[in-house]
Coordinates of C-alpha atoms and ligand atoms in Angstrom, one line a residue:
X647 CA -5.1 79.8 -56.6
X648 CA -4.9 82.5 -53.6
X649 CA -2.3 81.1 -52.0
X650 CA 0.2 80.1 -54.8
X651 CA 3.4 81.7 -52.6
X652 CA 2.8 79.3 -49.8
X653 CA 4.3 76.4 -51.9
X654 CA 7.6 78.5 -51.9
X655 CA 8.3 78.3 -48.4
X656 CA 7.3 74.5 -48.2
X657 CA 10.2 72.7 -47.4
X658 CA 10.8 75.4 -44.3
X659 CA 7.1 74.9 -43.4
X660 CA 7.4 71.1 -43.6
X661 CA 10.7 70.6 -41.3
X662 CA 8.7 73.4 -39.0
X663 CA 5.1 71.7 -39.1
X664 CA 6.6 68.8 -37.6
X665 CA 6.2 70.6 -34.3
X666 CA 3.4 72.2 -34.8
X667 CA -0.5 71.1 -34.4
X668 CA -3.7 72.9 -34.1
X669 CA -3.2 74.8 -31.4
X670 CA -2.7 73.0 -27.8
X671 CA -5.5 70.7 -28.3
X672 CA -3.1 67.6 -28.1
X673 CA -2.5 68.6 -24.6
X674 CA -6.3 69.2 -24.0
X675 CA -7.6 65.8 -25.7
X676 CA -7.5 62.4 -24.6
X677 CA -5.7 59.5 -27.2
X678 CA -7.9 58.7 -29.9
X679 CA -10.2 55.1 -29.4
X680 CA -9.2 52.6 -32.3
X681 CA -11.3 53.3 -35.2
X682 CA -14.8 51.9 -33.5
X683 CA -17.2 49.4 -34.5
X684 CA -20.5 51.0 -34.3
X685 CA -23.4 51.0 -36.5
X686 CA -24.4 53.7 -38.8
X687 CA -27.2 54.9 -37.2
X688 CA -25.9 54.9 -33.4
X689 CA -27.2 57.5 -31.4
X690 CA -25.5 58.4 -27.9
X691 CA -28.4 60.6 -25.8
X692 CA -26.8 59.1 -21.9
X693 CA -25.5 63.1 -21.5
X694 CA -27.2 66.1 -20.8
X695 CA -31.2 66.8 -21.1
X696 CA -32.3 67.4 -24.7
X697 CA -33.1 71.1 -25.4
X698 CA -36.1 72.2 -28.0
X699 CA -34.2 73.1 -31.5
X700 CA -36.4 76.2 -32.3
X701 CA -34.5 78.6 -29.4
X702 CA -32.5 81.3 -31.2
X703 CA -29.2 82.7 -30.8
X704 CA -30.4 85.0 -28.0
X705 CA -32.0 82.5 -25.7
X706 CA -29.0 80.1 -26.3
X707 CA -26.6 83.1 -24.9
X708 CA -28.7 82.8 -21.5
X709 CA -27.9 79.2 -21.5
X710 CA -25.6 77.8 -19.5
X711 CA -22.3 77.1 -21.7
X712 CA -22.7 73.3 -20.7
X713 CA -25.4 71.4 -21.4
X714 CA -27.7 70.8 -24.8
X715 CA -27.9 69.3 -27.7
X716 CA -25.5 68.6 -30.8
X717 CA -25.6 67.0 -33.9
X718 CA -23.0 65.5 -35.2
X719 CA -23.0 64.1 -39.1
X720 CA -20.2 61.8 -40.7
X721 CA -20.1 60.7 -43.6
X722 CA -19.1 57.2 -43.7
X723 CA -17.2 54.6 -41.2
X724 CA -15.6 53.4 -44.9
X725 CA -13.1 55.4 -44.7
X726 CA -10.7 55.1 -40.9
X727 CA -10.1 58.6 -40.2
X728 CA -14.3 59.6 -40.0
X729 CA -14.8 56.8 -37.3
X730 CA -11.7 58.6 -35.3
X731 CA -13.4 61.6 -35.6
X732 CA -16.5 61.0 -34.9
X733 CA -15.5 59.1 -31.4
X734 CA -13.7 62.4 -30.9
X735 CA -15.9 64.4 -30.9
X736 CA -18.4 62.2 -29.3
X737 CA -16.2 61.9 -26.4
X738 CA -15.6 65.5 -26.5
X739 CA -18.8 67.0 -26.8
X740 CA -19.5 64.3 -24.1
X741 CA -16.4 65.3 -21.7
X742 CA -17.7 69.1 -22.1
X743 CA -21.2 68.1 -21.3
X744 CA -23.2 68.1 -24.3
X745 CA -25.5 65.2 -25.5
X746 CA -24.3 64.4 -29.0
X747 CA -26.4 62.6 -31.7
X748 CA -23.6 60.8 -33.8
X749 CA -24.7 59.7 -36.8
X750 CA -22.7 58.2 -40.4
X751 CA -24.4 58.1 -43.9
X752 CA -22.9 55.1 -45.5
X753 CA -21.5 57.8 -48.3
X754 CA -25.3 58.3 -49.0
X755 CA -26.3 61.9 -49.8
X756 CA -30.0 60.9 -48.9
X757 CA -29.3 59.1 -45.8
X758 CA -27.7 62.1 -44.6
X759 CA -30.1 64.9 -45.3
X760 CA -32.6 62.5 -43.5
X761 CA -30.6 61.9 -40.1
X762 CA -29.8 66.2 -40.7
X763 CA -33.4 66.6 -40.4
X764 CA -34.5 64.4 -37.6
X765 CA -31.5 65.8 -35.6
X766 CA -33.0 69.5 -35.9
X767 CA -36.6 67.8 -34.8
X768 CA -35.4 65.9 -32.2
X769 CA -33.9 69.4 -30.6
X770 CA -30.4 69.8 -31.6
X771 CA -28.9 73.5 -31.3
X772 CA -25.8 73.1 -32.4
X773 CA -25.1 70.5 -36.1
X774 CA -21.3 69.5 -36.6
X775 CA -21.6 68.3 -40.2
X776 CA -19.5 66.7 -42.4
X777 CA -21.1 66.6 -45.6
X778 CA -20.6 63.7 -48.5
X779 CA -21.6 66.2 -51.3
X780 CA -20.7 69.8 -49.9
X781 CA -23.4 71.1 -52.9
X782 CA -26.6 69.5 -51.3
X783 CA -27.8 70.4 -48.0
X784 CA -29.2 73.5 -48.8
X785 CA -32.4 72.5 -48.3
X786 CA -31.9 70.5 -44.9
X787 CA -29.9 73.8 -43.8
X788 CA -32.5 76.4 -44.7
X789 CA -34.7 74.2 -42.1
X790 CA -32.2 74.2 -39.5
X791 CA -31.9 78.0 -40.0
X792 CA -35.2 78.5 -39.7
X793 CA -34.9 76.6 -36.7
X794 CA -32.7 79.2 -34.7
X795 CA -30.3 76.2 -35.2
X796 CA -25.9 76.8 -35.8
X797 CA -24.6 74.9 -38.4
X798 CA -20.4 74.4 -37.8
X799 CA -19.2 73.4 -41.7
X800 CA -16.7 70.0 -40.0
X801 CA -13.2 69.0 -42.7
X802 CA -15.6 69.5 -45.6
X803 CA -17.4 73.4 -46.0
X804 CA -20.5 72.9 -46.9
X805 CA -21.3 75.1 -50.3
X806 CA -24.2 77.6 -51.5
X807 CA -26.2 77.9 -47.7
X808 CA -25.9 81.1 -45.7
X809 CA -26.8 79.0 -42.6
X810 CA -23.3 77.8 -42.0
X811 CA -21.8 79.6 -39.4
X812 CA -17.9 78.2 -38.6
X813 CA -15.7 76.1 -40.9
X814 CA -13.3 74.1 -39.1
X815 CA -10.6 71.9 -40.9
X816 CA -7.1 71.5 -41.7
X817 CA -5.1 73.8 -44.1
X818 CA -6.3 71.7 -46.9
X819 CA -4.3 73.6 -49.9
X820 CA -1.5 73.3 -47.4
X821 CA -1.6 69.4 -47.9
X822 CA -1.3 69.7 -51.6
X823 CA 1.3 71.8 -51.5
X824 CA 3.4 69.5 -49.0
X825 CA 2.2 66.4 -51.5
X826 CA 3.3 68.2 -54.4
X827 CA 7.1 69.7 -52.6
X828 CA 7.6 65.8 -51.5
X829 CA 7.2 64.8 -55.2
X830 CA 9.9 68.1 -56.5
X831 CA 12.2 67.0 -53.6
X832 CA 12.4 63.6 -54.4
X833 CA 13.0 63.5 -57.5
X834 CA 15.2 67.0 -57.3
X835 CA 13.3 68.7 -60.3
X836 CA 15.3 71.8 -60.1
X837 CA 18.8 70.0 -60.6
X838 CA 18.1 66.4 -62.3
X839 CA 17.7 65.5 -65.7
X840 CA 14.6 63.8 -66.1
X841 CA 12.2 63.4 -67.5
X842 CA 10.7 61.6 -65.3
X843 CA 6.8 60.0 -65.3
X844 CA 4.2 61.1 -62.9
X845 CA 0.6 60.1 -62.4
X846 CA -2.2 62.1 -60.6
X847 CA -5.5 61.2 -58.6
X848 CA -7.5 63.2 -56.5
X849 CA -10.9 63.1 -55.2
X850 CA -14.3 63.1 -55.2
X851 CA -15.8 66.5 -57.2
X852 CA -18.5 66.6 -54.7
X853 CA -15.6 67.6 -52.0
X854 CA -14.4 71.4 -52.3
X855 CA -11.6 69.6 -50.0
X856 CA -10.4 68.2 -53.3
X857 CA -10.2 70.7 -55.4
X858 CA -7.9 72.7 -52.6
X859 CA -5.4 69.3 -52.4
X860 CA -5.2 69.1 -56.3
X861 CA -4.8 72.8 -56.6
X862 CA -2.2 73.0 -53.9
X863 CA 0.1 69.9 -55.5
X864 CA -0.8 71.2 -59.5
X865 CA 0.6 74.3 -58.3
X866 CA 4.0 73.0 -57.4
X867 CA 4.1 70.5 -60.1
X868 CA 2.3 72.3 -63.0
X869 CA 6.2 74.0 -64.1
X870 CA 7.5 71.3 -64.5
X871 CA 4.7 69.5 -66.2
X872 CA 4.9 72.9 -68.6
X873 CA 8.6 72.4 -69.3
X874 CA 8.6 68.7 -69.6
X875 CA 10.5 67.7 -67.0
X876 CA 7.3 65.9 -65.4
X877 CA 6.0 63.8 -68.1
X878 CA 2.0 62.6 -67.3
X879 CA 1.7 59.6 -70.0
X880 CA -2.0 59.0 -69.3
X881 CA -2.6 62.6 -70.9
X882 CA -4.8 62.8 -67.8
X883 CA -3.8 66.4 -65.6
X884 CA -6.8 67.9 -65.4
X885 CA -9.2 68.3 -62.1
X886 CA -11.9 66.2 -63.9
X887 CA -9.5 63.8 -65.4
X888 CA -7.9 62.8 -62.0
X889 CA -11.1 63.5 -59.6
X890 CA -12.1 59.6 -57.9
X891 CA -15.5 59.5 -57.1
X892 CA -16.3 59.1 -53.6
X893 CA -12.9 58.4 -52.9
X894 CA -13.0 54.9 -53.4
X895 CA -10.1 52.6 -53.7
X896 CA -11.6 50.9 -55.9
X897 CA -11.9 53.5 -58.7
X898 CA -8.4 55.0 -58.2
X899 CA -7.1 50.9 -59.0
X900 CA -9.4 50.7 -61.8
X901 CA -8.2 53.6 -62.5
X902 CA -4.2 52.9 -62.1
X903 CA -5.0 49.3 -64.0
X904 CA -6.3 50.9 -67.3
X905 CA -3.1 53.7 -66.5
X906 CA -0.9 50.7 -66.8
X907 CA -2.0 48.4 -69.6
X908 CA -2.2 51.8 -71.6
X909 CA 1.6 53.2 -70.8
X910 CA 3.5 51.1 -68.4
X911 CA 2.7 47.4 -69.3
X912 CA 6.4 47.2 -71.4
X913 CA 8.4 48.2 -68.8
X914 CA 8.2 52.2 -68.2
X915 CA 9.4 53.6 -65.3
X916 CA 6.6 55.3 -63.2
X917 CA 8.5 57.6 -60.6
X918 CA 5.9 59.6 -59.0
X919 CA 2.1 58.9 -58.1
X920 CA 0.7 62.0 -56.5
X921 CA -2.6 60.7 -54.4
X922 CA -4.6 63.0 -52.4
X923 CA -5.1 60.8 -49.8
X924 CA -4.7 57.6 -48.6
X925 CA -7.8 55.8 -49.7
X926 CA -6.5 56.6 -53.2
X927 CA -3.3 56.1 -52.7
X928 CA -4.2 52.4 -51.4
X929 CA -5.5 51.8 -54.9
X930 CA -2.6 52.8 -56.8
X931 CA -0.6 50.7 -54.8
X932 CA -3.0 48.0 -55.2
X933 CA -2.7 48.2 -59.0
X934 CA 0.8 48.2 -58.8
X935 CA 1.5 45.3 -57.1
X936 CA -0.5 43.3 -59.4
X937 CA 0.6 44.5 -62.5
X938 CA 3.9 46.9 -62.4
X939 CA 6.7 45.9 -62.4
X940 CA 9.1 48.6 -62.8
X941 CA 10.9 50.0 -60.0
X942 CA 8.1 51.4 -57.3
X943 CA 7.3 54.8 -57.7
X944 CA 7.0 57.4 -55.4
X945 CA 3.4 57.0 -54.2
X946 CA 1.8 60.1 -50.9
X947 CA -1.2 60.0 -49.6
X948 CA -3.1 61.8 -46.8
X949 CA -4.4 60.7 -43.6
X950 CA -1.9 57.9 -42.4
X951 CA -4.7 55.6 -42.3
X952 CA -3.9 52.1 -40.3
X953 CA -3.5 50.5 -43.5
X954 CA -1.2 53.1 -45.4
X955 CA 0.8 53.5 -42.4
X956 CA 1.4 50.0 -42.4
X957 CA 2.1 50.7 -46.2
X958 CA 4.6 53.3 -45.8
X959 CA 6.7 51.2 -43.3
X960 CA 6.9 48.1 -45.9
X961 CA 7.8 50.6 -48.5
X962 CA 5.1 50.7 -50.3
X963 CA 4.2 54.2 -49.9
X964 CA 6.4 57.3 -49.6
X965 CA 4.6 59.6 -47.5
X966 CA 1.5 60.6 -46.0
X967 CA -0.8 63.4 -43.9
X968 CA -1.2 63.6 -40.7
X969 CA -4.3 65.0 -39.6
X970 CA -4.6 65.1 -35.7
X971 CA -8.4 64.6 -35.2
X972 CA -8.3 65.0 -31.7
X973 CA -7.3 68.7 -32.7
X974 CA -9.8 69.3 -35.1
X975 CA -12.6 67.7 -33.0
X976 CA -11.1 70.0 -29.7
X977 CA -11.6 73.1 -31.7
X978 CA -14.6 71.7 -33.3
X979 CA -15.8 71.8 -29.9
X980 CA -14.3 75.3 -28.6
X981 CA -16.8 76.5 -31.2
X982 CA -19.7 75.1 -30.2
X983 CA -19.5 76.2 -26.6
X984 CA -18.7 79.6 -28.3
X985 CA -22.3 78.8 -30.2
X986 CA -24.0 77.7 -27.5
X987 CA -22.9 80.9 -24.9
X988 CA -23.7 83.0 -27.3
X989 CA -20.1 84.4 -28.0
X990 CA -17.9 84.6 -31.2
X991 CA -15.6 81.2 -31.9
X992 CA -11.8 80.9 -32.9
X993 CA -10.7 81.8 -36.3
X994 CA -7.8 82.0 -37.9
X995 CA -8.9 82.4 -41.2
X996 CA -11.0 84.7 -42.7
X997 CA -10.3 84.8 -45.9
X998 CA -10.4 81.8 -47.7
X999 CA -13.5 79.6 -48.0
X1000 CA -16.2 81.0 -50.1
X1001 CA -18.9 78.6 -50.2
X1002 CA -20.9 80.6 -52.5
X1003 CA -22.9 82.7 -50.1
X1004 CA -20.0 84.6 -48.2
X1005 CA -16.2 83.9 -47.0
X1006 CA -17.0 81.6 -44.1
X1007 CA -14.9 82.3 -40.9
X1008 CA -12.6 79.7 -40.3
X1009 CA -10.5 77.6 -38.0
X1010 CA -7.6 75.5 -40.4
X1011 CA -5.5 73.3 -38.3
X1012 CA -2.1 72.5 -39.2
X1013 CA -1.6 69.1 -41.5
X1014 CA 1.7 67.5 -40.4
X1015 CA 4.5 65.6 -42.9
X1016 CA 4.8 61.6 -41.8
X1017 CA 6.7 59.0 -43.3
X1018 CA 8.4 56.0 -41.9
X1019 CA 11.1 58.3 -39.9
X1020 CA 9.0 60.0 -38.3
X1021 CA 5.9 58.4 -37.9
X1022 CA 6.9 57.0 -34.2
X1023 CA 6.7 60.3 -32.7
X1024 CA 3.6 61.3 -34.4
X1025 CA 2.0 58.3 -34.3
X1026 CA 2.2 56.3 -31.3
X1027 CA 4.0 58.8 -29.2
X1028 CA 1.4 61.1 -29.3
X1029 CA -1.1 58.3 -28.3
X1030 CA -3.0 58.2 -31.8
X1031 CA -2.1 54.3 -32.5
X1032 CA -0.9 51.6 -30.3
X1033 CA 2.1 50.0 -31.9
X1034 CA -0.2 46.7 -32.0
X1035 CA -2.3 48.6 -34.2
X1036 CA 0.3 49.1 -36.6
X1037 CA 2.0 45.4 -36.4
Ligands
BGC2174 C1 -10.5 64.8 -45.8 C2 -9.5 63.9 -46.3 C3 -10.0 62.1 -46.7 C4 -11.1 62.1 -47.7 C5 -11.8 61.3 -48.0 C6 -11.8 64.8 -47.3 O1 -12.6 65.8 -47.4 O2 -10.3 66.3 -46.0 O3 -8.6 63.9 -45.2 O4 -9.2 61.4 -46.8 O5 -12.1 63.2 -47.1 O6 -12.8 60.5 -47.2

């Protein structure tokens, strides 16, 4: 991993990042609404009038900054975070004067492709896409490019397509290092005798982010696996063995069921479970509650989903990573604005994310460590959740 060096300085970064976010977006964006209950196919068209889909960048340069149609393709409503991403994008784009076509695809690749086709044919000028499978959009995005429509990859990189102009995301490698560092510090791996038992759960193989999360964490933990201080009793360590199809809670839960019955049913202590995100952490927690009788392990997560924050407060999940979707939306709206004006969008990374056609200029927001001690400041005081949502 190119960014291995980062892992060494993360304990310091962890403290500092409590204060940091993704630029000044927190001041410019309104509080996120609670997870919404719109249908998967909702389209919102009450803002500015649609413009033609065939405009080129040059034509867009003459277009006033505000106005125009933006297609926003989100993967699913099943996971809380995407509801918030969609709601924030819609709200902020509308506030900036754009018409918004927001679609959710029920985690079905064919549905997402056809939603994007519709956005192209109905006059979107910019597409903001959180892909379900980063490798499956090449053909439809070639059509977008042909029509002069610019594409922003949102949160997840779209692979092997030269139609992608920008990538707006969080620092995905840093998410993984924060999770790995947390386990390292909590188990005091440099000083304690050990050995400690660890199990590992990461995300969907079709999501490029999963490899960054896994890579960041494993770069921190691998030396301790190699020297025997961490023992993975299931033997499942490689990415392919610890991936979770669709990031599904159920898939994580059934894999954890099997791991417990084969390795921990006799009371053997499980010390830590590295979970790349909250949906997998939820599956692991559910399985432990049903099948495990030993001392509760350290469990990591990511997203600060409501169910997981409740679990943190109940002592069932140790930490999560807070990625303020208001900030990501604000950055993405800045990118849309720049594209509409024909100027360069803000980026802060031009090295890390090669999608197979070259490096995609990216803006990486900073992920923030969250646990039961700082959730109030991060999540309640910032207006992300209300106290009632977490009861
Ligand atoms: C996102 C995570 C999310 C996961 C599952 C990843 O691409 O970055 O925040 O938990 O997908 O939806």
